[in-house]
mmCIF file of C-alpha atoms and ligand atoms in Angstrom:
data_model
loop_
_atom_site.group_PDB
_atom_site.id
_atom_site.type_symbol
_atom_site.label_atom_id
_atom_site.label_comp_id
_atom_site.label_asym_id
_atom_site.label_seq_id
_atom_site.Cartn_x
_atom_site.Cartn_y
_atom_site.Cartn_z
ATOM 1 C CA MET A 223 -11.261 -27.101 -17.636
ATOM 2 C CA THR A 224 -12.516 -24.260 -15.215
ATOM 3 C CA GLY A 225 -10.071 -21.083 -14.841
ATOM 4 C CA MET A 226 -9.416 -19.138 -11.558
ATOM 5 C CA LEU A 227 -8.737 -15.618 -11.361
ATOM 6 C CA THR A 228 -6.823 -15.047 -8.254
ATOM 7 C CA ILE A 229 -6.062 -11.519 -6.939
ATOM 8 C CA ALA A 230 -2.650 -12.048 -4.534
ATOM 9 C CA GLY A 231 -0.660 -9.520 -2.446
ATOM 10 C CA LEU A 232 3.149 -10.208 -2.220
ATOM 11 C CA GLY A 233 3.944 -8.471 1.123
ATOM 12 C CA PRO A 234 6.216 -6.071 1.339
ATOM 13 C CA GLY A 235 9.127 -7.258 -0.301
ATOM 14 C CA ASP A 236 10.981 -10.048 1.875
ATOM 15 C CA GLU A 237 10.093 -13.693 -0.007
ATOM 16 C CA ALA A 238 9.775 -14.834 4.090
ATOM 17 C CA LEU A 239 6.519 -12.527 4.262
ATOM 18 C CA VAL A 240 5.004 -14.228 0.919
ATOM 19 C CA THR A 241 2.081 -16.132 2.872
ATOM 20 C CA PRO A 242 2.188 -20.175 1.924
ATOM 21 C CA GLU A 243 -1.002 -19.584 0.157
ATOM 22 C CA VAL A 244 -0.146 -17.080 -1.977
ATOM 23 C CA ALA A 245 2.987 -19.325 -2.582
ATOM 24 C CA ALA A 246 1.015 -22.051 -3.926
ATOM 25 C CA ALA A 247 -1.321 -20.119 -6.260
ATOM 26 C CA LEU A 248 2.195 -18.924 -7.767
ATOM 27 C CA ALA A 249 2.946 -22.388 -8.180
ATOM 28 C CA ASP A 250 0.209 -23.551 -9.988
ATOM 29 C CA ALA A 251 -0.576 -20.193 -12.260
ATOM 30 C CA THR A 252 -0.412 -20.106 -15.964
ATOM 31 C CA ASP A 253 -0.290 -16.503 -16.132
ATOM 32 C CA ILE A 254 1.014 -13.555 -14.054
ATOM 33 C CA PHE A 255 -0.309 -10.037 -14.229
ATOM 34 C CA GLY A 256 0.438 -7.150 -12.510
ATOM 35 C CA TYR A 257 2.682 -4.052 -12.610
ATOM 36 C CA ALA A 258 6.407 -4.773 -14.039
ATOM 37 C CA PRO A 259 8.719 -4.465 -10.926
ATOM 38 C CA TYR A 260 6.165 -7.059 -8.555
ATOM 39 C CA VAL A 261 5.880 -9.040 -11.749
ATOM 40 C CA ALA A 262 9.576 -8.910 -11.299
ATOM 41 C CA ARG A 263 9.074 -11.136 -7.926
ATOM 42 C CA VAL A 264 7.886 -13.747 -9.293
ATOM 43 C CA SER A 265 10.087 -16.518 -10.900
ATOM 44 C CA ALA A 266 9.989 -17.612 -14.286
ATOM 45 C CA ARG A 267 9.420 -21.133 -15.026
ATOM 46 C CA GLU A 268 7.999 -23.353 -18.370
ATOM 47 C CA GLY A 269 4.742 -22.687 -18.790
ATOM 48 C CA LEU A 270 3.880 -19.655 -16.781
ATOM 49 C CA VAL A 271 3.096 -16.038 -18.876
ATOM 50 C CA LEU A 272 4.498 -13.239 -17.112
ATOM 51 C CA HIS A 273 2.355 -10.069 -18.393
ATOM 52 C CA ALA A 274 4.036 -7.129 -16.772
ATOM 53 C CA SER A 275 2.749 -3.937 -17.469
ATOM 54 C CA ASP A 276 2.630 -0.099 -16.762
ATOM 55 C CA ASN A 277 1.211 1.292 -13.253
ATOM 56 C CA ARG A 278 -1.197 3.281 -14.844
ATOM 57 C CA GLN A 279 -3.219 0.573 -16.942
ATOM 58 C CA GLU A 280 -5.034 -1.301 -13.915
ATOM 59 C CA LEU A 281 -7.868 -1.607 -15.697
ATOM 60 C CA LEU A 282 -6.739 -2.802 -18.968
ATOM 61 C CA ARG A 283 -4.801 -5.172 -16.906
ATOM 62 C CA ALA A 284 -7.705 -6.047 -15.246
ATOM 63 C CA ALA A 285 -9.463 -7.027 -18.011
ATOM 64 C CA GLU A 286 -6.955 -8.927 -19.568
ATOM 65 C CA ALA A 287 -6.596 -11.265 -16.535
ATOM 66 C CA MET A 288 -10.104 -11.831 -16.802
ATOM 67 C CA ARG A 289 -10.440 -12.634 -20.500
ATOM 68 C CA LEU A 290 -7.787 -15.284 -19.942
ATOM 69 C CA ALA A 291 -9.277 -16.957 -16.837
ATOM 70 C CA ALA A 292 -13.024 -16.817 -18.267
ATOM 71 C CA GLU A 293 -10.814 -18.877 -21.086
ATOM 72 C CA GLY A 294 -9.668 -21.652 -18.649
ATOM 73 C CA ARG A 295 -6.073 -20.357 -17.646
ATOM 74 C CA ARG A 296 -5.233 -20.143 -13.846
ATOM 75 C CA VAL A 297 -4.292 -16.170 -13.681
ATOM 76 C CA VAL A 298 -2.790 -14.690 -10.851
ATOM 77 C CA VAL A 299 -3.033 -10.971 -10.864
ATOM 78 C CA VAL A 300 -0.324 -9.493 -8.489
ATOM 79 C CA SER A 301 0.289 -6.538 -6.103
ATOM 80 C CA SER A 302 2.550 -5.440 -3.376
ATOM 81 C CA GLY A 303 1.982 -5.662 0.132
ATOM 82 C CA ASP A 304 -1.909 -6.398 0.493
ATOM 83 C CA PRO A 305 -4.131 -6.548 -2.844
ATOM 84 C CA GLY A 306 -7.291 -4.999 -1.496
ATOM 85 C CA VAL A 307 -4.987 -1.848 -0.216
ATOM 86 C CA PHE A 308 -4.603 0.774 -2.804
ATOM 87 C CA ALA A 309 -4.269 -1.781 -4.909
ATOM 88 C CA MET A 310 -5.461 -4.702 -7.636
ATOM 89 C CA ALA A 311 -8.477 -5.962 -6.241
ATOM 90 C CA SER A 312 -10.618 -2.989 -6.621
ATOM 91 C CA ALA A 313 -9.672 -2.300 -10.018
ATOM 92 C CA VAL A 314 -10.677 -6.321 -10.966
ATOM 93 C CA PHE A 315 -13.988 -5.692 -9.379
ATOM 94 C CA GLU A 316 -14.477 -2.537 -11.099
ATOM 95 C CA ALA A 317 -13.522 -4.374 -14.459
ATOM 96 C CA LEU A 318 -15.693 -7.051 -13.387
ATOM 97 C CA GLU A 319 -18.941 -4.529 -12.745
ATOM 98 C CA ALA A 320 -18.339 -3.150 -16.033
ATOM 99 C CA SER A 321 -18.120 -6.466 -18.081
ATOM 100 C CA PRO A 322 -21.184 -8.713 -16.962
ATOM 101 C CA GLN A 323 -19.943 -11.293 -19.141
ATOM 102 C CA TRP A 324 -17.149 -12.603 -16.737
ATOM 103 C CA GLN A 325 -19.722 -12.723 -14.024
ATOM 104 C CA GLY A 326 -19.179 -16.270 -13.684
ATOM 105 C CA VAL A 327 -15.475 -16.497 -13.550
ATOM 106 C CA SER A 328 -14.044 -17.912 -9.952
ATOM 107 C CA ILE A 329 -12.363 -15.236 -8.282
ATOM 108 C CA ARG A 330 -10.524 -15.481 -5.118
ATOM 109 C CA VAL A 331 -8.407 -12.687 -2.986
ATOM 110 C CA LEU A 332 -5.404 -13.700 -1.280
ATOM 111 C CA PRO A 333 -4.273 -11.444 1.491
ATOM 112 C CA GLY A 334 -0.838 -10.366 1.943
ATOM 113 C CA VAL A 335 1.131 -8.115 4.691
ATOM 114 C CA THR A 336 0.741 -4.612 3.919
ATOM 115 C CA ALA A 337 3.217 -1.745 4.274
ATOM 116 C CA MET A 338 1.694 -0.227 7.293
ATOM 117 C CA LEU A 339 1.870 -3.403 9.211
ATOM 118 C CA ALA A 340 5.566 -4.067 8.188
ATOM 119 C CA ALA A 341 6.722 -0.507 9.053
ATOM 120 C CA ALA A 342 5.288 -0.551 12.062
ATOM 121 C CA ALA A 343 6.366 -3.735 13.388
ATOM 122 C CA ARG A 344 9.921 -2.372 12.690
ATOM 123 C CA ALA A 345 9.264 0.779 15.060
ATOM 124 C CA GLY A 346 7.445 -1.173 17.504
ATOM 125 C CA ALA A 347 3.782 -0.744 17.631
ATOM 126 C CA PRO A 348 2.943 2.955 16.654
ATOM 127 C CA LEU A 349 -0.674 1.828 15.522
ATOM 128 C CA GLY A 350 -1.690 -0.215 18.575
ATOM 129 C CA HIS A 351 -4.481 2.032 19.247
ATOM 130 C CA ASP A 352 -7.567 3.427 16.799
ATOM 131 C CA PHE A 353 -5.610 4.157 13.340
ATOM 132 C CA CYS A 354 -6.679 5.107 9.892
ATOM 133 C CA ALA A 355 -4.288 4.922 6.378
ATOM 134 C CA ILE A 356 -4.960 7.500 3.650
ATOM 135 C CA ASN A 357 -2.971 7.456 0.017
ATOM 136 C CA LEU A 358 -1.616 10.575 -0.672
ATOM 137 C CA SER A 359 -1.633 10.044 -4.467
ATOM 138 C CA ASP A 360 -4.553 12.166 -6.375
ATOM 139 C CA ASN A 361 -4.476 10.380 -9.323
ATOM 140 C CA LEU A 362 -7.696 8.835 -8.210
ATOM 141 C CA LYS A 363 -9.376 11.878 -6.077
ATOM 142 C CA PRO A 364 -8.968 15.465 -5.415
ATOM 143 C CA TRP A 365 -6.752 17.037 -3.407
ATOM 144 C CA SER A 366 -9.384 18.653 -1.726
ATOM 145 C CA VAL A 367 -10.688 15.266 -0.385
ATOM 146 C CA ILE A 368 -7.361 14.269 0.674
ATOM 147 C CA GLU A 369 -7.122 17.528 2.966
ATOM 148 C CA LYS A 370 -9.900 17.020 4.657
ATOM 149 C CA ARG A 371 -9.534 13.108 5.495
ATOM 150 C CA LEU A 372 -6.073 14.379 7.010
ATOM 151 C CA ARG A 373 -7.600 17.583 8.785
ATOM 152 C CA LEU A 374 -10.320 15.160 10.588
ATOM 153 C CA ALA A 375 -7.943 12.019 11.246
ATOM 154 C CA ALA A 376 -5.812 14.600 13.088
ATOM 155 C CA GLU A 377 -8.931 16.097 15.023
ATOM 156 C CA ALA A 378 -10.441 12.291 15.845
ATOM 157 C CA ASP A 379 -6.582 11.720 16.775
ATOM 158 C CA PHE A 380 -5.937 8.760 14.869
ATOM 159 C CA ALA A 381 -2.378 7.415 14.216
ATOM 160 C CA ILE A 382 -2.540 7.995 10.328
ATOM 161 C CA ALA A 383 -0.745 5.716 7.696
ATOM 162 C CA LEU A 384 0.450 7.724 4.782
ATOM 163 C CA TYR A 385 0.972 5.673 1.337
ATOM 164 C CA ASN A 386 2.135 6.703 -1.648
ATOM 165 C CA PRO A 387 3.560 10.080 0.130
ATOM 166 C CA ARG A 388 5.437 11.445 -3.113
ATOM 167 C CA SER A 389 6.224 10.797 -6.511
ATOM 168 C CA ALA A 390 8.505 12.827 -8.922
ATOM 169 C CA SER A 391 5.193 14.065 -10.774
ATOM 170 C CA ARG A 392 4.047 15.518 -7.601
ATOM 171 C CA PRO A 393 6.540 16.362 -5.254
ATOM 172 C CA GLU A 394 4.727 19.260 -3.680
ATOM 173 C CA GLY A 395 1.521 16.653 -2.461
ATOM 174 C CA PHE A 396 3.785 15.399 0.876
ATOM 175 C CA ALA A 397 4.781 19.087 1.372
ATOM 176 C CA ARG A 398 1.131 20.166 1.711
ATOM 177 C CA ALA A 399 0.382 17.420 3.746
ATOM 178 C CA LEU A 400 2.853 17.796 6.262
ATOM 179 C CA GLU A 401 1.845 21.622 6.422
ATOM 180 C CA VAL A 402 -2.057 20.441 6.889
ATOM 181 C CA LEU A 403 -1.068 18.195 9.679
ATOM 182 C CA LYS A 404 0.975 21.143 11.369
ATOM 183 C CA GLN A 405 -2.037 23.187 11.109
ATOM 184 C CA ALA A 406 -3.912 20.726 12.897
ATOM 185 C CA GLY A 407 -2.167 20.573 15.442
ATOM 186 C CA CYS A 408 0.129 17.235 15.101
ATOM 187 C CA GLY A 409 3.566 19.543 15.136
ATOM 188 C CA ASP A 410 4.595 17.403 18.028
ATOM 189 C CA ARG A 411 3.551 14.178 17.055
ATOM 190 C CA ILE A 412 6.257 11.295 16.513
ATOM 191 C CA THR A 413 6.223 10.701 12.662
ATOM 192 C CA ILE A 414 7.989 7.459 11.343
ATOM 193 C CA PHE A 415 9.771 7.276 8.056
ATOM 194 C CA ALA A 416 9.957 3.619 6.735
ATOM 195 C CA ARG A 417 11.485 3.082 3.562
ATOM 196 C CA ALA A 418 11.814 -0.203 1.563
ATOM 197 C CA VAL A 419 10.787 -2.104 4.569
ATOM 198 C CA THR A 420 12.068 -5.756 4.948
ATOM 199 C CA THR A 421 14.000 -5.089 1.513
ATOM 200 C CA PRO A 422 18.143 -4.488 1.730
ATOM 201 C CA GLU A 423 17.657 -0.890 1.226
ATOM 202 C CA GLU A 424 15.618 -0.620 4.617
ATOM 203 C CA ARG A 425 15.400 2.597 6.376
ATOM 204 C CA VAL A 426 13.420 3.486 9.245
ATOM 205 C CA ASP A 427 13.880 6.901 10.971
ATOM 206 C CA ALA A 428 11.385 8.661 13.347
ATOM 207 C CA LEU A 429 11.277 12.359 14.488
ATOM 208 C CA ARG A 430 8.604 15.255 15.631
ATOM 209 C CA LEU A 431 6.130 16.074 12.527
ATOM 210 C CA ARG A 432 7.312 20.198 12.948
ATOM 211 C CA ASP A 433 11.075 18.522 11.933
ATOM 212 C CA ALA A 434 10.119 16.271 8.838
ATOM 213 C CA ARG A 435 11.051 17.587 5.797
ATOM 214 C CA PRO A 436 9.248 16.473 2.285
ATOM 215 C CA ASP A 437 12.378 15.152 1.166
ATOM 216 C CA MET A 438 12.310 12.553 3.309
ATOM 217 C CA ALA A 439 9.867 10.265 1.635
ATOM 218 C CA ASP A 440 9.792 8.951 -1.853
ATOM 219 C CA MET A 441 7.311 6.258 -3.612
ATOM 220 C CA ARG A 442 9.351 3.289 -1.601
ATOM 221 C CA THR A 443 8.557 4.984 1.882
ATOM 222 C CA LEU A 444 5.271 4.554 4.082
ATOM 223 C CA VAL A 445 4.653 7.021 6.653
ATOM 224 C CA ILE A 446 3.532 6.736 9.913
ATOM 225 C CA VAL A 447 2.374 9.982 11.919
ATOM 226 C CA GLY A 448 2.000 8.629 15.600
ATOM 227 C CA ASN A 449 -1.290 9.871 17.779
ATOM 228 C CA SER A 450 -1.239 12.698 20.563
ATOM 229 C CA ALA A 451 -0.014 9.837 23.154
ATOM 230 C CA THR A 452 2.292 7.587 20.591
ATOM 231 C CA ARG A 453 5.843 7.582 22.559
ATOM 232 C CA ARG A 454 9.254 6.410 22.599
ATOM 233 C CA CYS A 455 10.831 3.567 25.108
ATOM 234 C CA GLY A 456 14.291 3.175 24.300
ATOM 235 C CA ARG A 457 14.902 2.532 20.518
ATOM 236 C CA TRP A 458 10.925 1.488 20.142
ATOM 237 C CA ILE A 459 8.153 3.534 19.196
ATOM 238 C CA TYR A 460 4.495 2.975 20.438
ATOM 239 C CA ALA A 461 0.938 3.756 20.996
ATOM 240 C CA PRO A 462 -0.520 2.995 24.601
ATOM 241 C CA ARG A 463 -3.373 1.113 24.787
ATOM 242 C CA ARG A 464 -5.439 3.675 26.420
ATOM 243 C CA ALA A 465 -6.806 6.946 25.303
ATOM 244 C CA SER A 466 -7.985 9.731 27.297
HETATM 245 N N1 SAH B 540 -0.724 -3.016 -2.087
HETATM 246 C C1 SAH B 540 0.130 -2.330 -1.356
HETATM 247 C C2 SAH B 540 0.324 -0.510 -1.364
HETATM 248 C C3 SAH B 540 0.269 0.045 -2.713
HETATM 249 S S1 SAH B 540 0.642 1.770 -2.607
HETATM 250 C C4 SAH B 540 0.285 -2.882 0.019
HETATM 251 O O1 SAH B 540 -0.575 -3.231 0.711
HETATM 252 O O2 SAH B 540 1.101 -2.375 0.918
HETATM 253 C C5 SAH B 540 2.301 2.086 -2.839
HETATM 254 C C6 SAH B 540 2.785 2.585 -1.344
HETATM 255 O O3 SAH B 540 2.644 1.236 -0.182
HETATM 256 C C7 SAH B 540 4.308 2.902 -1.543
HETATM 257 O O4 SAH B 540 4.089 4.411 -2.183
HETATM 258 C C8 SAH B 540 4.623 3.024 -0.019
HETATM 259 O O5 SAH B 540 4.198 4.092 0.622
HETATM 260 C C9 SAH B 540 3.993 2.005 0.401
HETATM 261 N N2 SAH B 540 4.903 0.677 0.307
HETATM 262 C C10 SAH B 540 4.744 -0.540 -0.282
HETATM 263 N N3 SAH B 540 5.840 -1.327 -0.085
HETATM 264 C C11 SAH B 540 6.596 -0.524 1.002
HETATM 265 C C12 SAH B 540 7.752 -1.067 1.517
HETATM 266 N N4 SAH B 540 8.641 -2.253 1.544
HETATM 267 N N5 SAH B 540 8.352 -0.147 2.476
HETATM 268 C C13 SAH B 540 7.607 1.013 2.864
HETATM 269 N N6 SAH B 540 6.557 1.267 2.234
HETATM 270 C C14 SAH B 540 6.255 0.511 1.071
#
């Protein structure tokens, strides 16, 4: 029996945004690994083992998934959104690099709709010109790196998608990020707070960055700071296709 390790993105929440390719991988799986709330999105059925784990156990989870795939099981590691965007795919490859005995395991990565794309679609087209994405979590990188990237992204006039803006354990990070962006001259920029996009709790608000408050974001929020040309057209927000 040949095992397979599939790293799949479940999209931002709505079942309709799970790709047919990912749905087929889930239907064929023997084992699902992932952070508990994401594993909970996979329907239980006979013959399917659900391995839900804590958010911080990414490397352990990846190694265990690889071990089962090497034994011949069809293992799917799930992430929300896209698995390559601040998610499990990198953790699996880190585990692979550390464990040469698994080099022979078949691996595939199946993309999903990442949160910034779902959020952008709700607002209009704020990512219609050049943009970047920054993870505000400082679990895996020092704050000085985050601050430098924010400053340079502002200077380059990118629209900026901010993932993981705020958690209960480090509520001050997002306040600092807003301050850095204000000092970098972004006070006027249209800023979108998109929470739980494509789920029943969805909420999307937009305002100027200088009026944004840290408590407008939580860990289910994706923030998009527009570029200097981002504008409104009725209820829509978009980045014009030309930059000066
Ligand atoms: N791999 C995921 C991102 C994981 S990081 C992806 O591609 O979307 C988790 C962060 O993603 C959250 O803190 C939030 O910023 C964002 N996020 C995930 N799902 C979201 C949703 N439905 N609505 C808004 N933001 C979301």
